[in-house]
Short mmCIF file of C-alpha atoms in Angstrom, two decimals:
data_model
loop_
_atom_site.label_atom_id
_atom_site.label_comp_id
_atom_site.label_asym_id
_atom_site.label_seq_id
_atom_site.Cartn_x
_atom_site.Cartn_y
_atom_site.Cartn_z
CA MET A 1 0.49 -10.56 14.65
CA SER A 2 3.87 -10.11 16.39
CA PRO A 3 7.07 -9.10 14.48
CA GLY A 4 8.86 -11.03 11.66
CA PRO A 5 12.06 -12.15 10.44
CA ALA A 6 15.39 -10.63 11.97
CA ALA A 7 14.98 -6.74 11.96
CA SER A 8 16.88 -5.69 9.06
CA ASP A 9 19.81 -2.67 9.10
CA ARG A 10 17.40 -1.17 6.65
CA PRO A 11 14.55 0.56 6.95
CA VAL A 12 11.13 -1.47 6.21
CA LEU A 13 8.93 -0.78 3.42
CA GLN A 14 5.56 -2.61 3.18
CA VAL A 15 3.83 -1.70 -0.18
CA VAL A 16 -0.05 -3.12 0.13
CA VAL A 17 -1.26 -3.89 -3.39
CA CYS A 18 -4.54 -4.25 -4.00
CA GLY A 19 -6.90 -4.86 -6.74
CA SER A 20 -6.87 -2.36 -9.57
CA PRO A 21 -5.31 -1.92 -13.51
CA LEU A 22 -2.68 0.23 -11.92
CA ALA A 23 -1.23 -2.89 -9.90
CA ARG A 24 0.71 -3.44 -13.21
CA ASP A 25 2.79 -0.70 -12.75
CA ILE A 26 3.94 -1.32 -9.05
CA ASP A 27 7.36 -2.20 -10.33
CA ARG A 28 7.81 1.69 -11.07
CA MET A 29 7.08 2.02 -6.97
CA LEU A 30 9.64 -1.04 -6.11
CA ARG A 31 12.70 -0.23 -7.67
CA PRO A 32 13.39 3.49 -6.31
CA ALA A 33 12.94 1.94 -3.03
CA VAL A 34 15.28 -0.94 -3.36
CA ALA A 35 17.64 1.40 -5.37
CA GLU A 36 17.56 3.90 -2.15
CA ASP A 37 18.57 0.54 0.34
CA TRP A 38 14.53 -0.04 1.43
CA ASP A 39 13.65 -3.74 2.83
CA VAL A 40 10.75 -4.02 0.38
CA TRP A 41 7.84 -6.17 1.20
CA VAL A 42 4.63 -6.52 -1.18
CA VAL A 43 1.60 -7.64 0.45
CA ALA A 44 -1.47 -7.97 -1.89
CA THR A 45 -4.94 -8.13 -1.51
CA PRO A 46 -6.34 -11.32 -2.51
CA TYR A 47 -7.66 -9.83 -5.60
CA GLY A 48 -4.29 -7.70 -5.93
CA THR A 49 -2.45 -10.62 -6.95
CA ARG A 50 -4.55 -10.72 -10.07
CA PHE A 51 -3.30 -7.23 -11.21
CA PHE A 52 0.41 -7.19 -11.36
CA ASP A 53 3.35 -9.42 -11.76
CA VAL A 54 3.82 -11.48 -8.06
CA ASP A 55 6.89 -12.74 -9.27
CA ALA A 56 8.79 -10.08 -10.73
CA ALA A 57 7.68 -8.10 -7.67
CA ALA A 58 9.32 -10.90 -5.77
CA ARG A 59 12.57 -10.88 -7.64
CA THR A 60 12.56 -6.35 -7.62
CA THR A 61 12.44 -6.92 -3.84
CA GLY A 62 14.41 -9.77 -2.92
CA ASN A 63 11.35 -11.01 -0.85
CA PRO A 64 8.22 -12.95 -1.21
CA VAL A 65 4.60 -11.57 -1.89
CA HIS A 66 2.35 -12.01 0.64
CA SER A 67 -1.20 -12.20 0.17
CA SER A 68 -3.21 -14.19 3.03
CA TYR A 69 -2.54 -14.72 6.76
CA ARG A 70 -0.26 -17.38 7.94
CA HIS A 71 -1.54 -20.80 9.58
CA PRO A 72 -0.90 -19.77 13.38
CA ALA A 73 1.66 -22.62 13.45
CA ASP A 74 3.72 -21.20 10.56
CA PRO A 75 6.38 -18.62 11.61
CA VAL A 76 5.92 -14.97 11.05
CA ASP A 77 7.21 -14.04 8.06
CA VAL A 78 6.30 -10.38 7.15
CA PRO A 79 8.60 -7.49 9.65
CA TYR A 80 6.93 -4.69 11.00
CA ALA A 81 7.05 -1.93 8.66
CA ASP A 82 8.69 1.07 9.63
CA VAL A 83 6.81 2.75 6.68
CA MET A 84 3.79 1.71 4.53
CA ALA A 85 2.71 2.52 1.19
CA VAL A 86 -0.67 1.91 -0.08
CA VAL A 87 -1.06 1.95 -3.65
CA PRO A 88 -3.20 1.65 -5.63
CA ALA A 89 -6.08 1.59 -2.90
CA THR A 90 -9.46 0.54 -3.92
CA VAL A 91 -12.33 2.11 -2.69
CA ASN A 92 -12.73 -1.50 -1.28
CA THR A 93 -9.99 -1.57 0.51
CA VAL A 94 -10.13 2.18 1.99
CA ASN A 95 -14.00 1.54 3.35
CA LYS A 96 -12.98 -1.97 4.77
CA TRP A 97 -9.83 0.01 6.80
CA ALA A 98 -11.60 3.16 7.76
CA ALA A 99 -14.14 0.10 9.43
CA GLY A 100 -11.73 -1.52 11.13
CA ILE A 101 -12.45 -4.36 8.99
CA GLY A 102 -9.14 -7.09 8.94
CA ASP A 103 -10.24 -9.78 6.97
CA THR A 104 -7.11 -9.71 4.52
CA LEU A 105 -3.81 -9.79 5.32
CA ALA A 106 -3.48 -6.45 3.82
CA LEU A 107 -6.05 -4.89 6.47
CA GLY A 108 -4.96 -6.69 9.10
CA LEU A 109 -1.55 -5.37 8.70
CA LEU A 110 -3.05 -1.97 7.98
CA THR A 111 -5.45 -1.89 10.64
CA GLU A 112 -2.11 -2.83 13.33
CA ALA A 113 0.21 -0.17 11.64
CA LEU A 114 -2.15 2.21 12.76
CA GLY A 115 -1.85 1.15 16.45
CA ARG A 116 1.50 1.45 16.40
CA ASP A 117 1.75 4.86 14.69
CA CYS A 118 3.77 3.82 11.52
CA PRO A 119 3.77 6.43 8.98
CA ILE A 120 1.16 5.26 6.03
CA VAL A 121 0.75 6.66 2.70
CA ALA A 122 -2.37 5.83 1.34
CA VAL A 123 -2.50 6.50 -2.88
CA PRO A 124 -6.37 5.54 -4.00
CA TYR A 125 -6.69 4.83 -7.49
CA SER A 126 -10.52 4.27 -8.99
CA ASN A 127 -13.24 6.03 -11.28
CA ARG A 128 -15.08 9.02 -10.89
CA ALA A 129 -17.82 6.92 -9.90
CA HIS A 130 -16.20 4.53 -7.59
CA THR A 131 -15.49 7.67 -5.71
CA ALA A 132 -18.19 9.51 -5.68
CA HIS A 133 -19.58 7.55 -3.38
CA PRO A 134 -20.18 9.54 0.20
CA ALA A 135 -18.65 6.16 2.51
CA PHE A 136 -15.62 6.44 0.14
CA ARG A 137 -15.41 10.62 1.26
CA ASN A 138 -15.83 10.18 4.93
CA SER A 139 -13.42 7.39 5.23
CA LEU A 140 -10.80 9.30 3.65
CA ASP A 141 -11.67 12.02 6.04
CA LEU A 142 -11.23 9.29 9.06
CA LEU A 143 -7.80 8.05 7.76
CA ARG A 144 -6.73 11.31 7.46
CA SER A 145 -7.71 12.27 11.22
CA CYS A 146 -5.46 9.42 12.14
CA GLY A 147 -2.39 10.50 10.46
CA VAL A 148 -2.33 8.34 7.26
CA THR A 149 -1.10 10.65 4.12
CA VAL A 150 -3.89 10.37 1.43
CA LEU A 151 -2.96 11.13 -1.84
CA PHE A 152 -5.89 11.66 -3.55
CA GLY A 153 -7.69 14.42 -5.56
CA ASP A 154 -7.32 16.66 -8.65
CA ASP A 155 -4.72 18.60 -6.96
CA PHE A 156 -2.80 14.81 -7.23
CA HIS A 157 -4.17 12.98 -10.46
CA PRO A 158 -7.67 13.92 -12.25
CA LEU A 159 -9.73 11.43 -11.44
CA HIS A 160 -11.22 9.14 -15.11
CA PRO A 161 -14.73 8.42 -16.16
CA PRO A 162 -15.39 4.49 -15.69
CA GLY A 163 -14.11 2.52 -18.45
CA GLU A 164 -10.95 5.41 -19.08
CA GLY A 165 -8.63 4.43 -17.21
CA GLY A 166 -5.78 3.78 -19.74
CA PRO A 167 -4.79 7.33 -20.40
CA SER A 168 -4.94 7.88 -16.68
CA ARG A 169 -3.19 5.12 -15.50
CA ASP A 170 -0.45 6.23 -18.14
CA ALA A 171 0.19 9.44 -16.47
CA PHE A 172 0.12 8.56 -12.98
CA PRO A 173 2.25 10.43 -10.87
CA TRP A 174 4.44 7.17 -9.42
CA ARG A 175 7.38 9.73 -8.87
CA ARG A 176 5.40 11.82 -6.90
CA VAL A 177 3.92 9.11 -4.50
CA TRP A 178 7.97 7.80 -4.15
CA HIS A 179 9.12 11.03 -2.73
CA THR A 180 6.33 11.15 -0.51
CA VAL A 181 7.20 7.72 0.72
CA ARG A 182 10.95 8.41 0.88
CA ASP A 183 10.28 11.24 3.05
CA LEU A 184 9.20 9.32 5.87
CA ARG A 185 12.11 7.32 5.77
CA PRO A 186 13.29 7.11 9.72
CA VAL A 187 16.48 8.11 11.08
CA ARG A 188 16.21 4.53 12.92
CA SER A 189 14.16 1.91 12.98
CA ARG A 190 10.68 2.29 15.07
CA ARG A 191 10.50 -1.72 15.07
#
C-alpha cells in the first residue's frame, strides 16, 4: 500500500468499522471528528458494511466508505492516517490483526499502521462469552504491547451477556472514545 490522495492540511483519521450492532451508531464518532476539522475516512470490514448506513457515513465525512482492496491498476484512494480508531472492533478482527492476517482492507491498513507507528485506538465490542476466549485476551495483550490504546473491560464499558446487547449498546461511552482519539491529534501530519 502506498499513500493515497494528495495529503490534506487537516489530520487524517481512519475509522475502521467492524460487523457489530454497535456500528449503527458510528455517526457518534464521525460527527465530532468532522466538527473538529479532521479529514475522516471510514474503512469497513466486508461484514461491517451490513451494520451501518454506508451512504450516511460518506455524507457525514465527505469521503467514500471503503471495504475492499482496490485493483492494482486503480489509483490509491485512501490517504495514510495520522490516527486510526477501530470501533467497534470485533473479536474476529482483533484476533486476525494480532496474528498479522491482512485478508481485508481494514486489516491490511491496521497491520501497516502498526509498522508506521501510527497511533491506534482499538475499542472491542462484543458479548461476555465471545470475549472470554483466551485467544482474544492474548490478542489484546499483544496489541497493547505494540502501542495500541485499547479501550476495553468493565472499567471502560461493562460486558453484556449474549443476546442482551441492546441496553449495553445504548449506554456505550462514545464521548470517551472520541476524547481518547482526539487527544492523539498530531501537531503536524505524521505522513
